[in-house]
Amino acid sequence: AACTPTPRPNPSPRHALRTPPRQSSSAHVSLVPNYGAASGGYFQTSIKVPHGHSGRHTTKMILHVPRGMLSVKPTKPAGWSVAMSTYDLAEEDRYESHGSLVTTGPDKITFTADSLDDALHNDHLLNIPLQLKLGCSFKDQVQDDYSGSNSVWQGQHTLWFKMEQFSSADEDLNHDKVSPWTGAQKDDAEGMSPSWNPPSASGVKACPYLIIYAGSRCSLDHSGTPVTGGMDWMNAYVKPAENMDAVLNEQHVITLATEAALDAQESLDGVYASGATLLTTTNTLKGHDSDIDALRARVAKLEGDNNTLNIAVAALALAAAALGVISLLCVFRVSNKKQFAYSISGLPIVTNLPTLSATKEIDLGKA
């Protein structure tokens, strides 16, 4: 099927932004928006990249462009280098642009931080605007091993933007940790849709996606008959959408529900991870029961020794108090003998004793 997208001026680019993370459990790469792109048309979106491995900086990202995408123009983040590799387009997918025949399409886009300071820190998100030009033919079917980049998923024609996110811990930018956001999904033969996030045993994570629809811009050869509009999906002609509002509303609802489901799953995974950590800690403690019992015995002994010490301190305090009382009595005895005697014996003390001469007179009188 020949493919001739209708050209259109490119929209003005937006800046790549580093922003604080949303107050959400979201921790996955996604396109924003990720629905509403028409075959043969242009579409502007941003790829949102969260932090990578905990305690590390994201220093490199490789974006695998899905087949059927004729052009991708990313906005270069400040402090990053951007390189793009291409592949040869099939003859029926080649197209004219500004009077020249375009024979290659975008394959991979590699983003590399120039230094650790320019890298994506754990506390931020990186939003990279992308200007897309969609083709009219999509034949890279997603397989059971998550390979491929085109599929019908949740009943929608979906393009998968696989990304590998690399993290570094030091200035060497060794990119030694990778998060594979490459789990492209597809509906099964019965039309059942798997969840966005593949099983953990698969070794891959939820892949960014874009839901598209058959637009009105393509010129196709359908079974030998030239047609305008629609798209070629796995060598089958898909007619252009008739009710655009209904199509966009359905796609919007699907993406909102999908995002909410993955957020909930990530929250539950976080709770499970916390529970698993607690269980591991508990089992570790159980393995040291004898050590814990010995520690408890030592604590009990220390508590007993502490009680003895408290009693000794109290006795010492009482002895000191008694010594203080005795010292005060001694001082009182020396300084005021009469008052001391009265205080000790409880006997009244004559304060006005007769003089010696008066005593003699009394004695003489008696005589």
Short mmCIF file of C-alpha atoms in Angstrom, two decimals:
data_model
loop_
_atom_site.label_atom_id
_atom_site.label_comp_id
_atom_site.label_asym_id
_atom_site.label_seq_id
_atom_site.Cartn_x
_atom_site.Cartn_y
_atom_site.Cartn_z
CA ALA A 1 0.00 0.00 0.00
CA ALA A 2 1.50 3.31 -1.06
CA CYS A 3 1.67 5.86 1.71
CA THR A 4 1.63 9.63 1.15
CA PRO A 5 1.08 11.66 4.31
CA THR A 6 -0.09 15.20 3.74
CA PRO A 7 2.65 17.66 4.79
CA ARG A 8 1.98 20.32 7.39
CA PRO A 9 4.18 22.98 9.01
CA ASN A 10 5.82 21.81 12.21
CA PRO A 11 4.48 23.31 15.43
CA SER A 12 6.76 25.48 17.54
CA PRO A 13 8.96 23.41 19.88
CA ARG A 14 8.59 23.59 23.62
CA HIS A 15 11.41 23.45 26.11
CA ALA A 16 12.44 20.27 27.88
CA LEU A 17 11.61 20.75 31.54
CA ARG A 18 12.89 19.34 34.78
CA THR A 19 10.02 19.49 37.26
CA PRO A 20 9.23 18.25 40.78
CA PRO A 21 7.34 14.94 40.77
CA ARG A 22 3.55 14.86 41.05
CA GLN A 23 2.03 13.91 44.35
CA SER A 24 1.27 10.49 43.04
CA SER A 25 2.60 6.98 43.17
CA SER A 26 3.46 7.23 39.44
CA ALA A 27 6.95 5.96 38.74
CA HIS A 28 6.85 4.95 35.09
CA VAL A 29 7.73 6.43 31.73
CA SER A 30 4.76 7.67 29.72
CA LEU A 31 3.72 9.93 26.86
CA VAL A 32 1.60 12.98 27.74
CA PRO A 33 -0.79 13.03 25.94
CA ASN A 34 -0.78 9.42 24.78
CA TYR A 35 -3.89 9.26 22.60
CA GLY A 36 -5.54 11.05 19.69
CA ALA A 37 -2.87 10.77 16.98
CA ALA A 38 -4.14 10.34 13.39
CA SER A 39 -2.40 8.21 10.78
CA GLY A 40 -0.62 10.34 8.19
CA GLY A 41 -0.74 13.38 10.48
CA TYR A 42 1.38 15.31 12.94
CA PHE A 43 1.19 14.99 16.69
CA GLN A 44 2.92 16.78 19.54
CA THR A 45 3.47 15.08 22.87
CA SER A 46 6.04 14.86 25.67
CA ILE A 47 7.76 11.86 27.14
CA LYS A 48 7.73 11.97 30.93
CA VAL A 49 10.70 10.30 32.60
CA PRO A 50 10.66 9.71 36.38
CA HIS A 51 13.68 9.00 38.57
CA GLY A 52 15.62 5.81 37.94
CA HIS A 53 17.19 3.60 40.59
CA SER A 54 17.02 4.91 44.15
CA GLY A 55 20.05 6.96 45.16
CA ARG A 56 21.25 7.30 41.57
CA HIS A 57 20.93 9.82 38.76
CA THR A 58 19.45 9.07 35.35
CA THR A 59 22.32 9.73 32.97
CA LYS A 60 21.28 8.06 29.73
CA MET A 61 18.05 7.11 27.93
CA ILE A 62 17.52 5.20 24.69
CA LEU A 63 14.13 5.71 23.03
CA HIS A 64 13.17 3.09 20.44
CA VAL A 65 10.87 4.73 17.91
CA PRO A 66 7.97 2.47 16.85
CA ARG A 67 7.73 1.41 13.23
CA GLY A 68 5.28 3.45 11.25
CA MET A 69 6.61 6.70 12.71
CA LEU A 70 8.14 8.68 9.83
CA SER A 71 9.72 11.49 11.85
CA VAL A 72 10.49 12.33 15.47
CA LYS A 73 11.99 15.63 16.54
CA PRO A 74 12.85 15.77 20.25
CA THR A 75 13.64 18.97 22.14
CA LYS A 76 17.17 18.69 23.49
CA PRO A 77 17.26 18.96 27.30
CA ALA A 78 19.78 21.47 28.66
CA GLY A 79 23.02 19.72 29.60
CA TRP A 80 22.23 16.65 27.51
CA SER A 81 23.45 15.36 24.13
CA VAL A 82 21.00 13.83 21.64
CA ALA A 83 21.87 11.39 18.84
CA MET A 84 19.52 9.64 16.42
CA SER A 85 20.02 6.54 14.33
CA THR A 86 17.85 5.66 11.32
CA TYR A 87 16.74 2.65 9.28
CA ASP A 88 15.76 2.23 5.63
CA LEU A 89 12.07 2.64 4.96
CA ALA A 90 10.22 0.09 2.87
CA GLU A 91 9.63 1.38 -0.63
CA GLU A 92 5.91 1.85 -0.06
CA ASP A 93 6.62 3.93 3.07
CA ARG A 94 8.94 6.45 1.43
CA TYR A 95 7.55 9.92 1.00
CA GLU A 96 8.26 13.35 -0.39
CA SER A 97 9.22 16.21 1.95
CA HIS A 98 10.11 19.69 0.71
CA GLY A 99 10.74 18.35 -2.76
CA SER A 100 13.04 15.50 -1.68
CA LEU A 101 12.39 11.79 -1.34
CA VAL A 102 12.80 10.61 2.25
CA THR A 103 14.07 7.02 2.38
CA THR A 104 14.97 6.59 6.05
CA GLY A 105 12.98 6.67 9.26
CA PRO A 106 13.93 7.19 12.92
CA ASP A 107 15.13 4.08 14.72
CA LYS A 108 16.64 5.06 18.09
CA ILE A 109 17.15 8.35 19.92
CA THR A 110 19.87 8.37 22.58
CA PHE A 111 19.85 11.05 25.29
CA THR A 112 23.08 11.33 27.34
CA ALA A 113 23.75 13.69 30.25
CA ASP A 114 26.91 15.75 29.83
CA SER A 115 27.73 15.49 33.55
CA LEU A 116 26.27 14.17 36.79
CA ASP A 117 25.09 17.68 37.64
CA ASP A 118 23.03 17.76 34.41
CA ALA A 119 21.55 14.30 35.03
CA LEU A 120 18.01 13.60 36.27
CA HIS A 121 17.98 13.54 40.07
CA ASN A 122 15.60 11.38 42.12
CA ASP A 123 13.63 14.46 43.17
CA HIS A 124 12.63 15.50 39.65
CA LEU A 125 10.86 14.44 36.48
CA LEU A 126 12.14 15.10 32.99
CA ASN A 127 9.62 16.11 30.32
CA ILE A 128 10.95 16.01 26.76
CA PRO A 129 8.67 17.40 24.02
CA LEU A 130 8.43 15.29 20.86
CA GLN A 131 7.13 16.37 17.43
CA LEU A 132 5.84 13.29 15.63
CA LYS A 133 4.95 12.61 12.04
CA LEU A 134 2.94 9.43 11.62
CA GLY A 135 2.97 7.25 8.56
CA CYS A 136 0.13 5.31 7.01
CA SER A 137 1.44 1.75 7.29
CA PHE A 138 1.95 -0.22 10.53
CA LYS A 139 3.23 -3.79 10.29
CA ASP A 140 5.58 -4.38 13.24
CA GLN A 141 3.34 -6.74 15.20
CA VAL A 142 4.03 -7.12 18.92
CA GLN A 143 4.91 -10.71 19.86
CA ASP A 144 4.53 -12.80 23.01
CA ASP A 145 8.12 -11.95 24.03
CA TYR A 146 7.27 -8.20 23.97
CA SER A 147 9.17 -7.61 20.76
CA GLY A 148 7.56 -5.51 18.04
CA SER A 149 6.08 -2.03 18.33
CA ASN A 150 2.54 -2.11 16.82
CA SER A 151 -0.46 -3.89 18.33
CA VAL A 152 -4.14 -3.81 19.01
CA TRP A 153 -4.40 -3.38 22.77
CA GLN A 154 -7.57 -2.65 24.70
CA GLY A 155 -9.24 -2.71 21.31
CA GLN A 156 -7.15 0.27 20.14
CA HIS A 157 -4.41 0.61 17.53
CA THR A 158 -1.34 1.24 19.67
CA LEU A 159 2.28 2.24 18.99
CA TRP A 160 4.87 1.36 21.65
CA PHE A 161 7.76 3.73 22.45
CA LYS A 162 10.20 1.41 24.22
CA MET A 163 12.77 3.08 26.46
CA GLU A 164 15.84 1.97 28.39
CA GLN A 165 16.68 4.25 31.32
CA PHE A 166 20.25 4.10 32.64
CA SER A 167 21.41 5.36 36.05
CA SER A 168 24.82 6.25 37.46
CA ALA A 169 26.05 6.83 40.99
CA ASP A 170 29.23 8.80 40.38
CA GLU A 171 30.97 11.25 38.07
CA ASP A 172 32.16 8.45 35.78
CA LEU A 173 28.65 8.17 34.25
CA ASN A 174 29.10 4.42 33.94
CA HIS A 175 25.34 3.84 33.36
CA ASP A 176 25.56 0.63 35.40
CA LYS A 177 21.84 0.28 36.24
CA VAL A 178 19.07 0.03 33.66
CA SER A 179 15.27 0.15 33.85
CA PRO A 180 13.78 -1.59 30.77
CA TRP A 181 10.49 0.19 29.96
CA THR A 182 10.00 -2.17 27.02
CA GLY A 183 6.99 -4.36 27.84
CA ALA A 184 4.85 -3.85 24.72
CA GLN A 185 1.43 -5.51 25.13
CA LYS A 186 -1.28 -6.87 22.83
CA ASP A 187 -4.79 -8.30 23.05
CA ASP A 188 -5.00 -12.08 22.92
CA ALA A 189 -6.90 -14.12 20.35
CA GLU A 190 -10.11 -13.80 22.39
CA GLY A 191 -9.76 -10.02 22.54
CA MET A 192 -8.76 -9.97 26.22
CA SER A 193 -6.34 -7.20 27.17
CA PRO A 194 -3.44 -7.72 29.59
CA SER A 195 -2.65 -4.99 32.09
CA TRP A 196 -0.22 -2.27 31.09
CA ASN A 197 2.50 -3.53 33.43
CA PRO A 198 3.88 -6.97 32.47
CA PRO A 199 4.42 -9.63 35.15
CA SER A 200 7.54 -9.02 37.24
CA ALA A 201 8.96 -12.38 36.12
CA SER A 202 9.17 -11.04 32.55
CA GLY A 203 12.03 -8.72 33.48
CA VAL A 204 10.48 -5.77 31.62
CA LYS A 205 8.37 -2.82 32.74
CA ALA A 206 5.35 -0.91 31.45
CA CYS A 207 6.16 0.57 28.07
CA PRO A 208 5.13 4.11 26.98
CA TYR A 209 2.44 3.97 24.29
CA LEU A 210 0.46 6.13 21.90
CA ILE A 211 -3.08 5.22 20.81
CA ILE A 212 -3.74 6.24 17.21
CA TYR A 213 -6.70 6.16 14.83
CA ALA A 214 -7.22 6.04 11.08
CA GLY A 215 -7.13 9.64 9.88
CA SER A 216 -8.06 11.31 6.60
CA ARG A 217 -4.61 12.32 5.32
CA CYS A 218 -3.22 9.12 3.80
CA SER A 219 -3.38 8.21 0.12
CA LEU A 220 -3.42 4.43 -0.05
CA ASP A 221 -3.65 1.70 -2.64
CA HIS A 222 -6.35 -0.57 -1.27
CA SER A 223 -6.59 -3.81 -3.26
CA GLY A 224 -5.52 -2.00 -6.41
CA THR A 225 -7.91 0.87 -5.83
CA PRO A 226 -6.57 4.29 -4.76
CA VAL A 227 -8.26 5.54 -1.59
CA THR A 228 -7.90 8.64 0.53
CA GLY A 229 -7.89 8.35 4.27
CA GLY A 230 -7.58 5.35 6.58
CA MET A 231 -4.42 3.35 7.23
CA ASP A 232 -2.75 0.04 6.45
CA TRP A 233 -2.65 -2.09 9.62
CA MET A 234 -0.86 -5.44 9.25
CA ASN A 235 -1.69 -5.43 5.51
CA ALA A 236 -5.40 -4.83 6.24
CA TYR A 237 -7.11 -1.59 5.33
CA VAL A 238 -8.68 0.37 8.19
CA LYS A 239 -11.25 2.95 7.14
CA PRO A 240 -10.94 6.50 8.50
CA ALA A 241 -12.76 7.22 11.74
CA GLU A 242 -16.21 8.71 11.20
CA ASN A 243 -17.13 10.15 14.61
CA MET A 244 -13.99 11.90 15.85
CA ASP A 245 -15.49 13.04 19.16
CA ALA A 246 -16.56 9.51 20.06
CA VAL A 247 -13.14 8.10 19.11
CA LEU A 248 -11.22 10.66 21.17
CA ASN A 249 -13.54 10.32 24.16
CA GLU A 250 -13.15 6.55 24.17
CA GLN A 251 -9.37 6.77 23.88
CA HIS A 252 -9.23 9.35 26.65
CA VAL A 253 -11.25 7.21 29.04
CA ILE A 254 -9.09 4.17 28.28
CA THR A 255 -5.84 6.05 28.98
CA LEU A 256 -7.18 7.52 32.23
CA ALA A 257 -8.31 4.11 33.47
CA THR A 258 -5.02 2.52 32.42
CA GLU A 259 -2.97 5.17 34.21
CA ALA A 260 -5.07 4.86 37.37
CA ALA A 261 -4.76 1.06 37.35
CA LEU A 262 -0.97 1.21 37.06
CA ASP A 263 -0.74 3.85 39.80
CA ALA A 264 -2.76 1.58 42.08
CA GLN A 265 -0.59 -1.41 41.21
CA GLU A 266 2.59 0.55 41.95
CA SER A 267 1.17 1.61 45.32
CA LEU A 268 0.33 -1.99 46.18
CA ASP A 269 3.79 -3.09 45.06
CA GLY A 270 5.24 -0.50 47.43
CA VAL A 271 3.13 -1.81 50.30
CA TYR A 272 4.11 -5.38 49.44
CA ALA A 273 7.79 -4.44 49.31
CA SER A 274 7.51 -2.81 52.75
CA GLY A 275 5.78 -5.92 54.10
CA ALA A 276 8.43 -8.17 52.59
CA THR A 277 11.16 -6.06 54.17
CA LEU A 278 9.41 -6.30 57.55
CA LEU A 279 9.07 -10.08 57.18
CA THR A 280 12.76 -10.40 56.31
CA THR A 281 13.69 -8.34 59.35
CA THR A 282 11.42 -10.45 61.58
CA ASN A 283 12.94 -13.68 60.28
CA THR A 284 16.42 -12.30 60.83
CA LEU A 285 15.54 -11.47 64.42
CA LYS A 286 14.11 -14.97 64.92
CA GLY A 287 17.43 -16.38 63.82
CA HIS A 288 19.06 -14.54 66.71
CA ASP A 289 16.70 -15.65 69.50
CA SER A 290 19.55 -16.90 71.70
CA ASP A 291 21.38 -13.60 71.35
CA ILE A 292 18.21 -11.71 72.18
CA ASP A 293 17.61 -13.89 75.28
CA ALA A 294 21.17 -13.25 76.44
CA LEU A 295 20.67 -9.55 75.89
CA ARG A 296 17.44 -9.62 77.90
CA ALA A 297 19.27 -11.38 80.78
CA ARG A 298 21.95 -8.73 80.77
CA VAL A 299 19.33 -5.98 80.78
CA ALA A 300 17.56 -7.66 83.74
CA LYS A 301 20.88 -7.91 85.63
CA LEU A 302 21.61 -4.28 84.92
CA GLU A 303 18.15 -3.37 86.19
CA GLY A 304 18.83 -5.36 89.41
CA ASP A 305 22.22 -3.72 89.82
CA ASN A 306 20.57 -0.39 89.22
CA ASN A 307 18.04 -1.03 92.03
CA THR A 308 20.91 -1.90 94.43
CA LEU A 309 22.69 1.21 93.40
CA ASN A 310 19.57 3.29 94.03
CA ILE A 311 19.27 1.86 97.57
CA ALA A 312 22.95 2.61 98.26
CA VAL A 313 22.55 6.15 97.03
CA ALA A 314 19.47 6.64 99.24
CA ALA A 315 21.32 5.28 102.30
CA LEU A 316 24.25 7.55 101.60
CA ALA A 317 21.90 10.51 101.35
CA LEU A 318 20.28 9.62 104.70
CA ALA A 319 23.69 9.25 106.34
CA ALA A 320 24.74 12.61 105.00
CA ALA A 321 21.53 14.16 106.31
CA ALA A 322 22.06 12.61 109.77
CA LEU A 323 25.64 13.86 109.84
CA GLY A 324 24.38 17.30 108.97
CA VAL A 325 21.89 17.25 111.85
CA ILE A 326 24.56 16.14 114.32
CA SER A 327 26.89 18.88 113.11
CA LEU A 328 24.18 21.47 113.60
CA LEU A 329 23.52 20.21 117.15
CA CYS A 330 27.21 20.48 117.99
CA VAL A 331 27.34 24.03 116.77
CA PHE A 332 24.17 24.83 118.72
CA ARG A 333 25.64 23.25 121.89
CA VAL A 334 28.75 25.36 121.73
CA SER A 335 27.04 28.63 120.88
CA ASN A 336 24.05 28.43 123.25
CA LYS A 337 24.47 25.92 126.04
CA LYS A 338 21.38 26.92 127.99
CA GLN A 339 19.03 26.80 125.06
CA PHE A 340 20.64 23.50 123.96
CA ALA A 341 20.02 21.99 127.40
CA TYR A 342 16.42 23.07 127.32
CA SER A 343 15.94 21.70 123.81
CA ILE A 344 17.45 18.36 124.78
CA SER A 345 15.90 17.85 128.26
CA GLY A 346 12.67 19.67 127.77
CA LEU A 347 13.11 21.32 131.28
CA PRO A 348 12.32 24.99 131.80
CA ILE A 349 15.30 27.23 132.03
CA VAL A 350 15.39 30.09 134.62
CA THR A 351 16.32 33.10 132.70
CA ASN A 352 16.70 35.45 135.73
CA LEU A 353 18.84 33.68 138.33
CA PRO A 354 19.48 35.49 141.69
CA THR A 355 22.89 37.01 142.08
CA LEU A 356 25.47 35.57 144.45
CA SER A 357 24.97 38.38 147.00
CA ALA A 358 21.22 37.88 146.98
CA THR A 359 21.76 34.20 147.63
CA LYS A 360 23.96 34.92 150.62
CA GLU A 361 21.35 37.26 152.08
CA ILE A 362 18.73 34.59 151.81
CA ASP A 363 20.99 32.10 153.53
CA LEU A 364 21.78 34.52 156.38
CA GLY A 365 18.14 35.31 156.87
CA LYS A 366 17.42 31.64 157.29
CA ALA A 367 20.16 31.39 159.77
#
